Amino acid sequence: MNIRLNIIILLLFLLCGSMACRAQQQHPKKVELPKSIYLTPMCIYDGDTIPYVKLPTVYIFKPLRFKNKRQAKRYTKLVRDVKKVLPIAKEINHIVIETYEYLQTIPTEKERQKHIKAVEKGLKEQYTPRLKKLTFAQGKLLIKLVDRQTNSTGYELVKAFMGPFKAGFYQTFAALFGASLKKQYDPEGDDAMTERVILLVENGQL
């Protein structure tokens, strides 16, 4: 009798154990971490596992010292102009890349020219109201920032997409107002201060 009882108890124990395991598989217990614990990426360095934290870039420049109020005002104006014009230059860069990639999928030159004309018309409708609000200085800055973003001058872009005749026409039109689509961006020369402002603006430091 004792043997049978022991066998029954053993079977019940095994049965309960298997049911408990099945219940745990179906309803896994959630482990709640203390609120003070933060999970961070890890990396292995010389056999040690250490936290890996990517810190944002911080640009540090020599403090500016203005000789007079006129210089300070000019710098303030440059910051304002960059904040207004830089987004447009980035949009143009995106359009150039998007248009170029799409043109590669068009089989015939006739269809490509048709698409370019449609793009030109759309750009005029979209950007003419915005560009009209720019000052002359902001317009000249935009020409340079387009070169910075696309690695091509405005003249080269127009020539590549619309041909030399259109490029010459727009260049002549710009020259009437003392501007040039052939202006290049020089971050280490004439545009060093502009480059400094752009880096700080893009990084949220200005």
PDB file of C-alpha atoms in Angstrom:
ATOM      1  CA  MET A   1       0.000   0.000   0.000  1.00  0.00           C
ATOM      2  CA  ASN A   2       2.817   2.353   0.866  1.00  0.00           C
ATOM      3  CA  ILE A   3       4.517   1.562  -2.459  1.00  0.00           C
ATOM      4  CA  ARG A   4       1.312   2.349  -4.417  1.00  0.00           C
ATOM      5  CA  LEU A   5       0.835   5.546  -2.428  1.00  0.00           C
ATOM      6  CA  ASN A   6       4.412   6.603  -3.104  1.00  0.00           C
ATOM      7  CA  ILE A   7       3.951   5.934  -6.838  1.00  0.00           C
ATOM      8  CA  ILE A   8       0.726   7.972  -6.908  1.00  0.00           C
ATOM      9  CA  ILE A   9       2.389  10.852  -5.035  1.00  0.00           C
ATOM     10  CA  LEU A  10       5.330  10.713  -7.471  1.00  0.00           C
ATOM     11  CA  LEU A  11       2.991  10.752 -10.491  1.00  0.00           C
ATOM     12  CA  LEU A  12       1.017  13.649  -9.031  1.00  0.00           C
ATOM     13  CA  PHE A  13       4.274  15.520  -8.399  1.00  0.00           C
ATOM     14  CA  LEU A  14       5.460  14.930 -11.972  1.00  0.00           C
ATOM     15  CA  LEU A  15       2.034  15.867 -13.357  1.00  0.00           C
ATOM     16  CA  CYS A  16       1.905  19.080 -11.336  1.00  0.00           C
ATOM     17  CA  GLY A  17       5.477  19.889 -12.371  1.00  0.00           C
ATOM     18  CA  SER A  18       4.701  19.430 -16.069  1.00  0.00           C
ATOM     19  CA  MET A  19       1.544  21.575 -15.763  1.00  0.00           C
ATOM     20  CA  ALA A  20       3.519  24.292 -14.012  1.00  0.00           C
ATOM     21  CA  CYS A  21       6.144  24.255 -16.758  1.00  0.00           C
ATOM     22  CA  ARG A  22       3.444  24.437 -19.454  1.00  0.00           C
ATOM     23  CA  ALA A  23       1.761  27.318 -17.651  1.00  0.00           C
ATOM     24  CA  GLN A  24       5.057  29.165 -17.450  1.00  0.00           C
ATOM     25  CA  GLN A  25       5.636  28.645 -21.183  1.00  0.00           C
ATOM     26  CA  GLN A  26       2.182  29.927 -22.072  1.00  0.00           C
ATOM     27  CA  HIS A  27       2.295  32.831 -19.665  1.00  0.00           C
ATOM     28  CA  PRO A  28       5.918  33.843 -19.158  1.00  0.00           C
ATOM     29  CA  LYS A  29       6.499  35.882 -16.084  1.00  0.00           C
ATOM     30  CA  LYS A  30       7.403  39.454 -16.871  1.00  0.00           C
ATOM     31  CA  VAL A  31      10.499  40.742 -15.189  1.00  0.00           C
ATOM     32  CA  GLU A  32      10.132  44.376 -14.284  1.00  0.00           C
ATOM     33  CA  LEU A  33      13.374  46.261 -14.090  1.00  0.00           C
ATOM     34  CA  PRO A  34      13.782  48.983 -11.504  1.00  0.00           C
ATOM     35  CA  LYS A  35      13.127  52.434 -12.928  1.00  0.00           C
ATOM     36  CA  SER A  36      16.645  53.487 -12.014  1.00  0.00           C
ATOM     37  CA  ILE A  37      18.194  50.983 -14.453  1.00  0.00           C
ATOM     38  CA  TYR A  38      18.958  52.098 -18.029  1.00  0.00           C
ATOM     39  CA  LEU A  39      19.890  49.678 -20.800  1.00  0.00           C
ATOM     40  CA  THR A  40      22.750  50.859 -23.020  1.00  0.00           C
ATOM     41  CA  PRO A  41      24.533  49.290 -26.003  1.00  0.00           C
ATOM     42  CA  MET A  42      27.636  47.312 -25.061  1.00  0.00           C
ATOM     43  CA  CYS A  43      30.946  46.617 -26.759  1.00  0.00           C
ATOM     44  CA  ILE A  44      33.937  44.428 -25.978  1.00  0.00           C
ATOM     45  CA  TYR A  45      37.286  46.167 -25.581  1.00  0.00           C
ATOM     46  CA  ASP A  46      40.390  44.166 -24.674  1.00  0.00           C
ATOM     47  CA  GLY A  47      38.205  41.390 -23.342  1.00  0.00           C
ATOM     48  CA  ASP A  48      36.119  43.684 -21.134  1.00  0.00           C
ATOM     49  CA  THR A  49      32.448  44.448 -21.747  1.00  0.00           C
ATOM     50  CA  ILE A  50      31.884  48.181 -21.426  1.00  0.00           C
ATOM     51  CA  PRO A  51      28.942  50.500 -22.156  1.00  0.00           C
ATOM     52  CA  TYR A  52      28.911  52.105 -25.608  1.00  0.00           C
ATOM     53  CA  VAL A  53      27.427  55.600 -25.658  1.00  0.00           C
ATOM     54  CA  LYS A  54      27.522  57.783 -28.787  1.00  0.00           C
ATOM     55  CA  LEU A  55      27.926  61.428 -27.863  1.00  0.00           C
ATOM     56  CA  PRO A  56      26.813  64.226 -30.182  1.00  0.00           C
ATOM     57  CA  THR A  57      29.443  66.280 -31.997  1.00  0.00           C
ATOM     58  CA  VAL A  58      30.183  69.629 -30.417  1.00  0.00           C
ATOM     59  CA  TYR A  59      31.975  72.287 -32.462  1.00  0.00           C
ATOM     60  CA  ILE A  60      34.286  74.610 -30.573  1.00  0.00           C
ATOM     61  CA  PHE A  61      35.570  77.731 -32.286  1.00  0.00           C
ATOM     62  CA  LYS A  62      37.670  80.603 -31.108  1.00  0.00           C
ATOM     63  CA  PRO A  63      35.365  83.255 -29.589  1.00  0.00           C
ATOM     64  CA  LEU A  64      34.498  86.072 -31.955  1.00  0.00           C
ATOM     65  CA  ARG A  65      35.648  89.561 -31.160  1.00  0.00           C
ATOM     66  CA  PHE A  66      34.051  92.340 -33.157  1.00  0.00           C
ATOM     67  CA  LYS A  67      35.910  95.599 -33.734  1.00  0.00           C
ATOM     68  CA  ASN A  68      32.709  97.598 -33.807  1.00  0.00           C
ATOM     69  CA  LYS A  69      28.931  97.362 -33.817  1.00  0.00           C
ATOM     70  CA  ARG A  70      28.886  97.207 -37.589  1.00  0.00           C
ATOM     71  CA  GLN A  71      30.834  93.927 -37.598  1.00  0.00           C
ATOM     72  CA  ALA A  72      28.565  92.476 -34.905  1.00  0.00           C
ATOM     73  CA  LYS A  73      25.511  93.473 -36.905  1.00  0.00           C
ATOM     74  CA  ARG A  74      26.957  91.890 -40.040  1.00  0.00           C
ATOM     75  CA  TYR A  75      27.503  88.609 -38.183  1.00  0.00           C
ATOM     76  CA  THR A  76      23.964  88.648 -36.789  1.00  0.00           C
ATOM     77  CA  LYS A  77      22.656  89.198 -40.318  1.00  0.00           C
ATOM     78  CA  LEU A  78      24.739  86.265 -41.619  1.00  0.00           C
ATOM     79  CA  VAL A  79      23.266  83.953 -38.978  1.00  0.00           C
ATOM     80  CA  ARG A  80      19.755  85.065 -39.900  1.00  0.00           C
ATOM     81  CA  ASP A  81      20.409  84.619 -43.629  1.00  0.00           C
ATOM     82  CA  VAL A  82      21.924  81.150 -43.196  1.00  0.00           C
ATOM     83  CA  LYS A  83      18.937  79.968 -41.148  1.00  0.00           C
ATOM     84  CA  LYS A  84      16.591  81.183 -43.862  1.00  0.00           C
ATOM     85  CA  VAL A  85      18.509  80.028 -46.945  1.00  0.00           C
ATOM     86  CA  LEU A  86      20.149  76.752 -45.863  1.00  0.00           C
ATOM     87  CA  PRO A  87      16.869  74.758 -45.780  1.00  0.00           C
ATOM     88  CA  ILE A  88      16.145  75.838 -49.372  1.00  0.00           C
ATOM     89  CA  ALA A  89      19.625  74.740 -50.509  1.00  0.00           C
ATOM     90  CA  LYS A  90      19.074  71.337 -48.884  1.00  0.00           C
ATOM     91  CA  GLU A  91      15.703  70.994 -50.586  1.00  0.00           C
ATOM     92  CA  ILE A  92      17.313  71.771 -53.939  1.00  0.00           C
ATOM     93  CA  ASN A  93      19.960  69.117 -53.299  1.00  0.00           C
ATOM     94  CA  HIS A  94      17.231  66.570 -52.575  1.00  0.00           C
ATOM     95  CA  ILE A  95      15.391  67.528 -55.770  1.00  0.00           C
ATOM     96  CA  VAL A  96      18.578  67.241 -57.843  1.00  0.00           C
ATOM     97  CA  ILE A  97      19.299  63.729 -56.518  1.00  0.00           C
ATOM     98  CA  GLU A  98      15.680  62.627 -56.904  1.00  0.00           C
ATOM     99  CA  THR A  99      15.422  64.021 -60.448  1.00  0.00           C
ATOM    100  CA  TYR A 100      18.727  62.491 -61.544  1.00  0.00           C
ATOM    101  CA  GLU A 101      17.798  59.040 -60.206  1.00  0.00           C
ATOM    102  CA  TYR A 102      14.386  59.176 -61.872  1.00  0.00           C
ATOM    103  CA  LEU A 103      15.863  60.263 -65.211  1.00  0.00           C
ATOM    104  CA  GLN A 104      17.965  57.094 -65.218  1.00  0.00           C
ATOM    105  CA  THR A 105      14.758  55.058 -65.384  1.00  0.00           C
ATOM    106  CA  ILE A 106      13.354  56.912 -68.425  1.00  0.00           C
ATOM    107  CA  PRO A 107      14.282  55.062 -71.641  1.00  0.00           C
ATOM    108  CA  THR A 108      14.185  57.816 -74.299  1.00  0.00           C
ATOM    109  CA  GLU A 109      15.674  61.303 -74.535  1.00  0.00           C
ATOM    110  CA  LYS A 110      12.325  62.732 -75.615  1.00  0.00           C
ATOM    111  CA  GLU A 111      10.614  61.469 -72.477  1.00  0.00           C
ATOM    112  CA  ARG A 112      13.500  62.735 -70.318  1.00  0.00           C
ATOM    113  CA  GLN A 113      13.194  66.236 -71.761  1.00  0.00           C
ATOM    114  CA  LYS A 114       9.462  66.133 -71.161  1.00  0.00           C
ATOM    115  CA  HIS A 115      10.012  65.212 -67.528  1.00  0.00           C
ATOM    116  CA  ILE A 116      12.637  67.942 -67.077  1.00  0.00           C
ATOM    117  CA  LYS A 117      10.208  70.557 -68.407  1.00  0.00           C
ATOM    118  CA  ALA A 118       7.573  69.331 -65.966  1.00  0.00           C
ATOM    119  CA  VAL A 119      10.084  69.545 -63.109  1.00  0.00           C
ATOM    120  CA  GLU A 120      11.113  73.056 -64.177  1.00  0.00           C
ATOM    121  CA  LYS A 121       7.494  74.177 -64.242  1.00  0.00           C
ATOM    122  CA  GLY A 122       6.814  72.649 -60.823  1.00  0.00           C
ATOM    123  CA  LEU A 123       9.900  74.280 -59.316  1.00  0.00           C
ATOM    124  CA  LYS A 124       8.896  77.701 -60.617  1.00  0.00           C
ATOM    125  CA  GLU A 125       5.415  77.360 -59.151  1.00  0.00           C
ATOM    126  CA  GLN A 126       6.717  76.091 -55.809  1.00  0.00           C
ATOM    127  CA  TYR A 127       9.761  78.286 -55.258  1.00  0.00           C
ATOM    128  CA  THR A 128       9.038  81.592 -57.024  1.00  0.00           C
ATOM    129  CA  PRO A 129       6.897  82.930 -54.125  1.00  0.00           C
ATOM    130  CA  ARG A 130       9.585  81.918 -51.589  1.00  0.00           C
ATOM    131  CA  LEU A 131      12.522  83.266 -53.590  1.00  0.00           C
ATOM    132  CA  LYS A 132      10.780  86.593 -54.111  1.00  0.00           C
ATOM    133  CA  LYS A 133      10.888  87.087 -50.338  1.00  0.00           C
ATOM    134  CA  LEU A 134      14.680  86.737 -50.251  1.00  0.00           C
ATOM    135  CA  THR A 135      16.875  89.803 -50.151  1.00  0.00           C
ATOM    136  CA  PHE A 136      19.598  90.285 -52.764  1.00  0.00           C
ATOM    137  CA  ALA A 137      22.254  89.147 -50.261  1.00  0.00           C
ATOM    138  CA  GLN A 138      20.229  86.047 -49.398  1.00  0.00           C
ATOM    139  CA  GLY A 139      19.872  85.225 -53.101  1.00  0.00           C
ATOM    140  CA  LYS A 140      23.644  85.389 -53.608  1.00  0.00           C
ATOM    141  CA  LEU A 141      24.148  83.259 -50.494  1.00  0.00           C
ATOM    142  CA  LEU A 142      21.696  80.681 -51.843  1.00  0.00           C
ATOM    143  CA  ILE A 143      23.750  80.350 -55.042  1.00  0.00           C
ATOM    144  CA  LYS A 144      26.820  79.512 -52.971  1.00  0.00           C
ATOM    145  CA  LEU A 145      24.996  77.151 -50.619  1.00  0.00           C
ATOM    146  CA  VAL A 146      23.599  75.227 -53.586  1.00  0.00           C
ATOM    147  CA  ASP A 147      27.198  74.630 -54.642  1.00  0.00           C
ATOM    148  CA  ARG A 148      28.026  73.545 -51.072  1.00  0.00           C
ATOM    149  CA  GLN A 149      25.173  71.029 -50.892  1.00  0.00           C
ATOM    150  CA  THR A 150      25.352  69.615 -54.424  1.00  0.00           C
ATOM    151  CA  ASN A 151      29.070  70.028 -55.207  1.00  0.00           C
ATOM    152  CA  SER A 152      27.956  71.730 -58.418  1.00  0.00           C
ATOM    153  CA  THR A 153      27.393  75.392 -59.202  1.00  0.00           C
ATOM    154  CA  GLY A 154      23.962  76.592 -60.229  1.00  0.00           C
ATOM    155  CA  TYR A 155      25.275  77.068 -63.759  1.00  0.00           C
ATOM    156  CA  GLU A 156      26.529  73.469 -63.931  1.00  0.00           C
ATOM    157  CA  LEU A 157      23.210  72.115 -62.666  1.00  0.00           C
ATOM    158  CA  VAL A 158      21.139  74.056 -65.181  1.00  0.00           C
ATOM    159  CA  LYS A 159      23.516  73.055 -67.980  1.00  0.00           C
ATOM    160  CA  ALA A 160      23.385  69.376 -66.994  1.00  0.00           C
ATOM    161  CA  PHE A 161      19.581  69.181 -66.797  1.00  0.00           C
ATOM    162  CA  MET A 162      18.385  71.848 -69.243  1.00  0.00           C
ATOM    163  CA  GLY A 163      21.270  72.327 -71.645  1.00  0.00           C
ATOM    164  CA  PRO A 164      23.864  75.059 -72.309  1.00  0.00           C
ATOM    165  CA  PHE A 165      21.361  77.502 -73.845  1.00  0.00           C
ATOM    166  CA  LYS A 166      19.203  77.649 -70.700  1.00  0.00           C
ATOM    167  CA  ALA A 167      22.336  77.795 -68.511  1.00  0.00           C
ATOM    168  CA  GLY A 168      23.632  80.782 -70.502  1.00  0.00           C
ATOM    169  CA  PHE A 169      20.246  82.498 -70.345  1.00  0.00           C
ATOM    170  CA  TYR A 170      19.941  82.179 -66.559  1.00  0.00           C
ATOM    171  CA  GLN A 171      23.578  83.209 -66.081  1.00  0.00           C
ATOM    172  CA  THR A 172      23.027  86.365 -68.162  1.00  0.00           C
ATOM    173  CA  PHE A 173      19.845  87.128 -66.243  1.00  0.00           C
ATOM    174  CA  ALA A 174      21.676  86.736 -62.903  1.00  0.00           C
ATOM    175  CA  ALA A 175      24.541  88.948 -64.129  1.00  0.00           C
ATOM    176  CA  LEU A 176      22.088  91.787 -64.757  1.00  0.00           C
ATOM    177  CA  PHE A 177      21.589  91.945 -60.994  1.00  0.00           C
ATOM    178  CA  GLY A 178      25.273  91.605 -60.113  1.00  0.00           C
ATOM    179  CA  ALA A 179      25.101  87.886 -59.316  1.00  0.00           C
ATOM    180  CA  SER A 180      26.629  84.806 -60.921  1.00  0.00           C
ATOM    181  CA  LEU A 181      25.448  81.199 -61.081  1.00  0.00           C
ATOM    182  CA  LYS A 182      29.083  80.171 -61.429  1.00  0.00           C
ATOM    183  CA  LYS A 183      30.000  81.267 -57.906  1.00  0.00           C
ATOM    184  CA  GLN A 184      31.674  78.498 -55.927  1.00  0.00           C
ATOM    185  CA  TYR A 185      31.582  77.930 -52.190  1.00  0.00           C
ATOM    186  CA  ASP A 186      34.961  78.271 -50.459  1.00  0.00           C
ATOM    187  CA  PRO A 187      34.711  77.023 -46.836  1.00  0.00           C
ATOM    188  CA  GLU A 188      38.391  77.644 -46.122  1.00  0.00           C
ATOM    189  CA  GLY A 189      38.586  81.050 -47.764  1.00  0.00           C
ATOM    190  CA  ASP A 190      35.966  83.727 -48.390  1.00  0.00           C
ATOM    191  CA  ASP A 191      33.193  81.593 -46.904  1.00  0.00           C
ATOM    192  CA  ALA A 192      35.004  80.448 -43.755  1.00  0.00           C
ATOM    193  CA  MET A 193      32.705  82.458 -41.477  1.00  0.00           C
ATOM    194  CA  THR A 194      29.635  81.176 -43.324  1.00  0.00           C
ATOM    195  CA  GLU A 195      30.864  77.592 -42.875  1.00  0.00           C
ATOM    196  CA  ARG A 196      31.324  78.200 -39.161  1.00  0.00           C
ATOM    197  CA  VAL A 197      27.764  79.496 -38.859  1.00  0.00           C
ATOM    198  CA  ILE A 198      26.359  76.582 -40.883  1.00  0.00           C
ATOM    199  CA  LEU A 199      28.063  73.961 -38.691  1.00  0.00           C
ATOM    200  CA  LEU A 200      26.771  75.593 -35.526  1.00  0.00           C
ATOM    201  CA  VAL A 201      23.251  75.994 -36.924  1.00  0.00           C
ATOM    202  CA  GLU A 202      23.077  72.399 -38.155  1.00  0.00           C
ATOM    203  CA  ASN A 203      24.303  71.140 -34.790  1.00  0.00           C
ATOM    204  CA  GLY A 204      21.763  73.191 -32.839  1.00  0.00           C
ATOM    205  CA  GLN A 205      24.459  75.286 -31.181  1.00  0.00           C
ATOM    206  CA  LEU A 206      23.305  78.516 -32.743  1.00  0.00           C
TER     207      LEU A 206
END
